[in-house]
Coordinates of C-alpha atoms and ligand atoms in Angstrom, one line a residue:
X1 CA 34.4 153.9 17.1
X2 CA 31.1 153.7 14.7
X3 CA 28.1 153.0 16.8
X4 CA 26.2 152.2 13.9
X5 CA 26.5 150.7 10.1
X6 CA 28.9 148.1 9.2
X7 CA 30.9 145.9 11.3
X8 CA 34.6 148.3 10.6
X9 CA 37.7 147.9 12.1
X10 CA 40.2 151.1 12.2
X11 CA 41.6 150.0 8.8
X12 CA 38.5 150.1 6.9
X13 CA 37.8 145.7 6.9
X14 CA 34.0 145.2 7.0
X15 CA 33.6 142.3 9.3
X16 CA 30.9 139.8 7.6
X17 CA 32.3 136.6 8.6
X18 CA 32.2 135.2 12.1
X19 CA 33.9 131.8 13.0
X20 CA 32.2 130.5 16.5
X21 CA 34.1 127.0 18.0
X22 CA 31.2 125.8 19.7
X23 CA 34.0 123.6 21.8
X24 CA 37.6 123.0 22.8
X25 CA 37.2 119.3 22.6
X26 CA 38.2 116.5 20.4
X27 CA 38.1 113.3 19.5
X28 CA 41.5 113.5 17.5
X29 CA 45.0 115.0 18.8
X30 CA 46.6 116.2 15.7
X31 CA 50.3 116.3 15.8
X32 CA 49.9 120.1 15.0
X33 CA 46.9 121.3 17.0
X34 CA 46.5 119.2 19.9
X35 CA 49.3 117.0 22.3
X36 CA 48.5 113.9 22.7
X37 CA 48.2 113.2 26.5
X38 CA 47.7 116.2 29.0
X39 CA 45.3 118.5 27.4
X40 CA 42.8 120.3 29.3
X41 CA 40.0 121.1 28.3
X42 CA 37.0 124.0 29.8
X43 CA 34.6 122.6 32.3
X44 CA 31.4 122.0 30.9
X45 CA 30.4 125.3 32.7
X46 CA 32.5 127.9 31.1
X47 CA 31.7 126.7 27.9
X48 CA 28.9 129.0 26.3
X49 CA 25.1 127.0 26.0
X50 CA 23.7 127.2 22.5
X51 CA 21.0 130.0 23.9
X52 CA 23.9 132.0 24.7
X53 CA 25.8 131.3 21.4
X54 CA 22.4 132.0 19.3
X55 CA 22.1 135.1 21.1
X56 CA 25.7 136.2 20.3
X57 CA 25.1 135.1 16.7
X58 CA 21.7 137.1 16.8
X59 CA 23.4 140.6 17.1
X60 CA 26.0 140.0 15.0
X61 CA 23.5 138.9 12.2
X62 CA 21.9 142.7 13.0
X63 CA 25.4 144.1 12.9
X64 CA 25.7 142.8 9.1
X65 CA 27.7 139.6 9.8
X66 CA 26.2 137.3 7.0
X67 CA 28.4 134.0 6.7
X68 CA 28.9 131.6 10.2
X69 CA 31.5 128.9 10.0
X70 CA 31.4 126.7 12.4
X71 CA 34.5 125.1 14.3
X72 CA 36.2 123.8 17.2
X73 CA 37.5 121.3 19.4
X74 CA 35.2 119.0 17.3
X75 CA 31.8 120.2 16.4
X76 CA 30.3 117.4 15.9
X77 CA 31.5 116.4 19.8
X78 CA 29.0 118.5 20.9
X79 CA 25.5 117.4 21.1
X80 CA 22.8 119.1 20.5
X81 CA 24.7 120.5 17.1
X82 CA 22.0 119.8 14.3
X83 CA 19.4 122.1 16.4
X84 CA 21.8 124.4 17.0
X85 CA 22.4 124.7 12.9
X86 CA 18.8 124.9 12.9
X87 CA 18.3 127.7 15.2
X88 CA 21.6 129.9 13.0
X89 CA 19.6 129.0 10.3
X90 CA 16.7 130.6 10.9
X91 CA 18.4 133.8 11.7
X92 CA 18.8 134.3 8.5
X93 CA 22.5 134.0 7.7
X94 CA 23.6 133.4 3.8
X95 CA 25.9 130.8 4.0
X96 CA 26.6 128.4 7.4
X97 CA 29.8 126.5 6.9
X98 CA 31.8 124.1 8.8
X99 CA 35.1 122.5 9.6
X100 CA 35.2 119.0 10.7
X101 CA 37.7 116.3 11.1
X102 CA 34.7 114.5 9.8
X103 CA 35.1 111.1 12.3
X104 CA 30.9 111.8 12.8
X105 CA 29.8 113.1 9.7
X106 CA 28.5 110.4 8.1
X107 CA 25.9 109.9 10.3
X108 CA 24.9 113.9 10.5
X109 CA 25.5 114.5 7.6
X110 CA 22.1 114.5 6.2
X111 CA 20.4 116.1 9.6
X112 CA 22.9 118.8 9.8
X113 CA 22.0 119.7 5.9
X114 CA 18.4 119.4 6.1
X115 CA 18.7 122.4 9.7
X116 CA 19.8 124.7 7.5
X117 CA 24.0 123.5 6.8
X118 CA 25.0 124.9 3.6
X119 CA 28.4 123.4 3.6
X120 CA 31.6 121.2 5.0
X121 CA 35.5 121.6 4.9
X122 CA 37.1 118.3 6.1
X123 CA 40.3 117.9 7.6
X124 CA 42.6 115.3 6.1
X125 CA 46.2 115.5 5.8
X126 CA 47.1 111.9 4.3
X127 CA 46.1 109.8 2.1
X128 CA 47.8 107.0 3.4
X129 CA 46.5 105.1 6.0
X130 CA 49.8 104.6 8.5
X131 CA 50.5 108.4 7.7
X132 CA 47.0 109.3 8.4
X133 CA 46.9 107.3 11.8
X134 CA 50.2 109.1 13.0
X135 CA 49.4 112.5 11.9
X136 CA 46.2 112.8 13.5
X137 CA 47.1 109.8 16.6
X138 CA 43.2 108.6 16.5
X139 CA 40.8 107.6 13.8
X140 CA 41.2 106.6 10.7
X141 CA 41.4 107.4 6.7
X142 CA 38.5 105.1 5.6
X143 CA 36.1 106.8 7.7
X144 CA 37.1 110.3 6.6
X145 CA 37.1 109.7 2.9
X146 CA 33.4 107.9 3.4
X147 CA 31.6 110.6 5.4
X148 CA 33.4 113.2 2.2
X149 CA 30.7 110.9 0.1
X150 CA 28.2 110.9 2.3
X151 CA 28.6 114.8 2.8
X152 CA 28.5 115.1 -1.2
X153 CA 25.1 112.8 -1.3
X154 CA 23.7 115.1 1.4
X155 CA 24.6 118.3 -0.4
X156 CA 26.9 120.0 1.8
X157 CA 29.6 119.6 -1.3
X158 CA 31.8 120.1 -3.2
X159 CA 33.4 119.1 0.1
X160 CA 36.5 121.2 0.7
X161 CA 39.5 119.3 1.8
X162 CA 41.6 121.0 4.5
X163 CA 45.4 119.5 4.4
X164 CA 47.9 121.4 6.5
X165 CA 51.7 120.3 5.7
X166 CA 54.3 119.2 7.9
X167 CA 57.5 119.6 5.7
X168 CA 59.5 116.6 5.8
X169 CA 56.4 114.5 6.8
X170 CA 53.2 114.4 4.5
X171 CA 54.8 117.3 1.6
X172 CA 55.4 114.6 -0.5
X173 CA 51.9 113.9 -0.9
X174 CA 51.3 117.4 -2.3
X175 CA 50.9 115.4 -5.8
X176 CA 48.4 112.9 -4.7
X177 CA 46.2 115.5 -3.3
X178 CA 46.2 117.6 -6.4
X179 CA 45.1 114.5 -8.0
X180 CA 42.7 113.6 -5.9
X181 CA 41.2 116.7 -6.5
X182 CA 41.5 115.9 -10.1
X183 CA 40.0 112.8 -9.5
X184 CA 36.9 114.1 -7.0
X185 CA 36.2 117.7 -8.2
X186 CA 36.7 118.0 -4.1
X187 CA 38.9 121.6 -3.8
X188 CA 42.2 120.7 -1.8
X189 CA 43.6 123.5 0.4
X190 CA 47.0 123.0 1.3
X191 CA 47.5 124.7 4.1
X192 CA 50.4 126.4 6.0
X193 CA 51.7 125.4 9.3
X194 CA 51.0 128.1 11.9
X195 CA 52.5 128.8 15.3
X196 CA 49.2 127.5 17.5
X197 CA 50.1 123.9 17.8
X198 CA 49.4 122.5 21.8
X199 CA 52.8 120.9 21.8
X200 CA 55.0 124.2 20.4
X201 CA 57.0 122.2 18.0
X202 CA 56.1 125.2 15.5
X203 CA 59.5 125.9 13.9
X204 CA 59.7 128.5 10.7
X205 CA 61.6 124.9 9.1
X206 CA 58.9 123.2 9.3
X207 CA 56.5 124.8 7.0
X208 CA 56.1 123.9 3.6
X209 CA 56.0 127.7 1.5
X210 CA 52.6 127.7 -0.5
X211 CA 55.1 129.0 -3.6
X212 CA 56.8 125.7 -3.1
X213 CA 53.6 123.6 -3.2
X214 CA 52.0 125.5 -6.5
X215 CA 55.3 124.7 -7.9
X216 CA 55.4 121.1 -7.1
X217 CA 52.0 121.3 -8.6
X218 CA 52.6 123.4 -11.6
X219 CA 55.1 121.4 -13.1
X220 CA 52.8 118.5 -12.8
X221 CA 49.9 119.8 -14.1
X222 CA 49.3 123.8 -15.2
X223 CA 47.3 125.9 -13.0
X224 CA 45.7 129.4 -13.5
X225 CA 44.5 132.0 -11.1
X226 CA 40.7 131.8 -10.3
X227 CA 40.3 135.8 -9.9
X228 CA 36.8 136.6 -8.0
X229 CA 36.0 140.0 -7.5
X230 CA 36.2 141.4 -3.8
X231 CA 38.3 138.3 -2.5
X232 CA 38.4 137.9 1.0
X233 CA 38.9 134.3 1.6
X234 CA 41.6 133.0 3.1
X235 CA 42.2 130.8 0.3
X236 CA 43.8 131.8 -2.8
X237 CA 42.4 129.8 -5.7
X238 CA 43.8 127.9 -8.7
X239 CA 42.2 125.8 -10.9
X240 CA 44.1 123.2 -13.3
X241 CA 44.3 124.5 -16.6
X242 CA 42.8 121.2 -18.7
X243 CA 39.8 121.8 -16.6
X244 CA 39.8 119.2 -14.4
X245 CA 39.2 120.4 -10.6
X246 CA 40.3 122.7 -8.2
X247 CA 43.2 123.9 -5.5
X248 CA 43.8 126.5 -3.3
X249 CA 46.9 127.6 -1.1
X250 CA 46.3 129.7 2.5
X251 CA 49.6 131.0 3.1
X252 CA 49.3 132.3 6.9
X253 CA 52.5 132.3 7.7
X254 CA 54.9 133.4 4.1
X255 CA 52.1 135.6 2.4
X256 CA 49.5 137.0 4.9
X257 CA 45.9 137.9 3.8
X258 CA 44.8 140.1 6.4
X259 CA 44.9 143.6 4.5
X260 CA 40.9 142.0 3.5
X261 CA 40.3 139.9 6.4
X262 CA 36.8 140.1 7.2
X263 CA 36.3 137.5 10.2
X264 CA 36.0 138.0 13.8
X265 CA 35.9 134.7 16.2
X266 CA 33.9 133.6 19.4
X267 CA 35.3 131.2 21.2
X268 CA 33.3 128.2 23.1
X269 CA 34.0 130.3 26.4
X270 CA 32.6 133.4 25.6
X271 CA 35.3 135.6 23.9
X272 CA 35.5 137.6 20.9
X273 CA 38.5 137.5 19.3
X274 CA 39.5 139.8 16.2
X275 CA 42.3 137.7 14.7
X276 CA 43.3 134.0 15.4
X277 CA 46.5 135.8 16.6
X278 CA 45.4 138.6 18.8
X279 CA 46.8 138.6 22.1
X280 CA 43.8 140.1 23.6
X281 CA 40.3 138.7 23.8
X282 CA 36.9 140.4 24.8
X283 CA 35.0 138.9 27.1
X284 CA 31.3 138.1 26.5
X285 CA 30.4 135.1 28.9
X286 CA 30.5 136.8 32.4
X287 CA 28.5 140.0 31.4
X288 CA 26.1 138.1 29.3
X289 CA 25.3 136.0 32.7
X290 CA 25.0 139.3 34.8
X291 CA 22.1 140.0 32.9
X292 CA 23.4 142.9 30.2
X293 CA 20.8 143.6 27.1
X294 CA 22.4 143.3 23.8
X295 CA 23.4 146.3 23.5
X296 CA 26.5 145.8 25.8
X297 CA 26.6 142.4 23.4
X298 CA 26.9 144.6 20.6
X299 CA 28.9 147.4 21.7
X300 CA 31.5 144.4 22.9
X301 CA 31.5 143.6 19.3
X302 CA 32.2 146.4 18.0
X303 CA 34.8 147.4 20.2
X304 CA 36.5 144.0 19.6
X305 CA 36.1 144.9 15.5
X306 CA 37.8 148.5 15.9
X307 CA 40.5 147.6 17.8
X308 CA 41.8 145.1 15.4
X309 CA 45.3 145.7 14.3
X310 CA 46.6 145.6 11.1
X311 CA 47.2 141.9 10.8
X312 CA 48.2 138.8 13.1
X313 CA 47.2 140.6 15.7
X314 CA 49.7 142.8 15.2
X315 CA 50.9 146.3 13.9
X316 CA 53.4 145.1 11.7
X317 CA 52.6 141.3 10.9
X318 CA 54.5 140.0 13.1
X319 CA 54.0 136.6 13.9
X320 CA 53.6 135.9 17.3
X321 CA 52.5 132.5 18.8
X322 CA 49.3 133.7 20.8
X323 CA 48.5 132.4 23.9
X324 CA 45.9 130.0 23.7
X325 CA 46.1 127.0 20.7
X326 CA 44.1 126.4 18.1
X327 CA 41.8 124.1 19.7
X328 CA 41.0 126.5 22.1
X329 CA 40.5 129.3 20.2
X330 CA 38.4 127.8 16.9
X331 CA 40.2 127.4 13.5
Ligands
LIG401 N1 38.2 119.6 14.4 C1 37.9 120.2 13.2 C2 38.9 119.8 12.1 O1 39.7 119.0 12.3 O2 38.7 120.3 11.0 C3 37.8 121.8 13.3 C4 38.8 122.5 14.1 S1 40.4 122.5 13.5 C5 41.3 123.4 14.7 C6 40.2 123.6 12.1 C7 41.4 123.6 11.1 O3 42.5 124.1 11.7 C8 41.7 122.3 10.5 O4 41.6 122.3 9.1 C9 43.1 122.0 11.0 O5 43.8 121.2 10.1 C10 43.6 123.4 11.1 N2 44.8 123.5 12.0 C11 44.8 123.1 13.3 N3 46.0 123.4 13.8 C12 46.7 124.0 12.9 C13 48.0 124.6 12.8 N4 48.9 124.6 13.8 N5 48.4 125.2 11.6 C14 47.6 125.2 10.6 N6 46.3 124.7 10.6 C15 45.9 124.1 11.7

């Protein structure tokens, strides 16, 4: 293992990226993240404090980590979240990022920009009120679509539109979203259904095949490839060919990405994790509270980046439900 230079794994993935939840809670339950009644969530004290998470974020910055997203849980739940942007911020990174289900972002919106936010991908997977309400069991489409504005008019846009598909439930909406972001100039990312939902009604049947959805979308209205050089992101761009806006497609599950994966996780309990599939997780919490100098932070790291295995935290792609959900690990 390298004890110096980039952030490498064993296949030769320079690690730039780092995703941290800053908590497992909610104030949704998604049909495919969280159940409804009976979650659990980490008492208060296992969850990392921002000091501990800035210090994490500290040595990865020095190990060449350049781009934070943050996630969760919720992050706007936590409070306390617009100085904790501010204190990533002044670490230096180029680009802080995050995913929100966007219930509190129109009031944060503009404090979360001005500490140092460069950005926001929202969560919405209808555009239909009674759809929206059963798919994600609490709050509501009005609010979501406002704070997208409000994020826009703070200048964390073009908001990016997260919509993971259910088949048989919200694929027929694949059209309407391609037109919204016709309509908005706000990129839509249809996303695949993975294997981390709380309540493990993950089925291979019910995931709707990226192919099909740039089909659907095709026929509709023409798309083209947006090529970027050195792509990494998990997205795979189109853009519609009259010129008017912007798609993408993340196809976990039918066309894995990770031969140039470039993110490693933390967790709001203090692990590292190199793959939102891994089975194994490093811990960070417990020796961080022992009193270790960052040294043992960063040699965690880089142990966690090395051992990485080829992709979904396997050797051969296999996809394998891991054992914590999304929520708890950070999407
Ligand atoms: N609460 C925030 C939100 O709703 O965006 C951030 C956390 S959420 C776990 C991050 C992303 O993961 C969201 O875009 C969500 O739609 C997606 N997600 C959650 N469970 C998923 C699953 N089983 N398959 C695919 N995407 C999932």
């Amino acid at each position: 293992m390298p004890t110096r230079g980039p952030l490498v794994d064993g296949f030769g993935r320079v690690h730039t990226d780092l995703r941290i939840s800053v908590t497992d809670r909610c104030n949704l339950r998604c049909v495919y993240c969280m159940p409804e009644v009976g979650m659990t969530f980490a008492p208060h004290a296992e969850i990392l404090t921002f000091e501990e998470l800035l210090r994490i974020a500290k040595v990865a910055r020095g190990l060449g980590v350049r781009t934070v997203r943050l996630t969760g849980g919720e992050p706007l739940v936590r409070r306390g979240i617009v100085d904790f942007v501010g204190g990533l911020s002044d670490l230096g990174f180029d680009d802080i990022a995050m995913t929100t289900n966007a219930m509190e972002l129109a009031r944060l919106a503009a404090p979360l920009a001005e500490a140092g936010l460069t950005r926001v991908n929202v969560s919405c997977d209808s555009l239909r009120d009674d759809r929206f309400a059963a798919l994600r069991r609490r709050g509501d489409l009005a609010t979501v679509l406002g704070a997208m504005d409000v994020a826009d008019g703070a200048g964390l846009g073009p908001v990016k539109v997260n919509v993971v598909l259910l088949a048989g439930v919200n694929e027929d909406e694949i059209l309407d979203f391609a037109a919204f972001a016709r309509a908005t100039g706000r990129v839509v990312r249809f996303i695949e259904f993975m294997p981390l939902d709380g309540d493990h009604h993950w089925s291979a049947s019910n995931v709707v095949a990226s192919a099909d959805v740039l089909e659907r979308i095709e026929q509709r209205w023409p798309l083209e490839r947006v090529q970027q050089a050195n792509e990494v992101a998990p997205a795979v761009r189109y853009r519609f060919r009259d010129g008017r806006g912007e798609i993408g497609v993340i196809a976990t599950v039918t066309q894995p990405f990770c031969g140039t994966c470039d993110r490693l996780r933390l967790t709001a309990d203090g692990f590292v994790r190199n793959c939102l599939f891994s089975a194994e997780e490093t811990a960070l919490r417990d020796v961080m509270r022992a009193g270790c100098d960052d040294q043992v932070i960063e040699g965690a790291i880089r142990r966690a980046v090395w051992e990485k295995k080829a992709g979904r935290g396997s050797d051969d792609l296999t996809l394998l439900r891991p054992r914590r959900s999304m929520s708890m690990i950070g999407g």
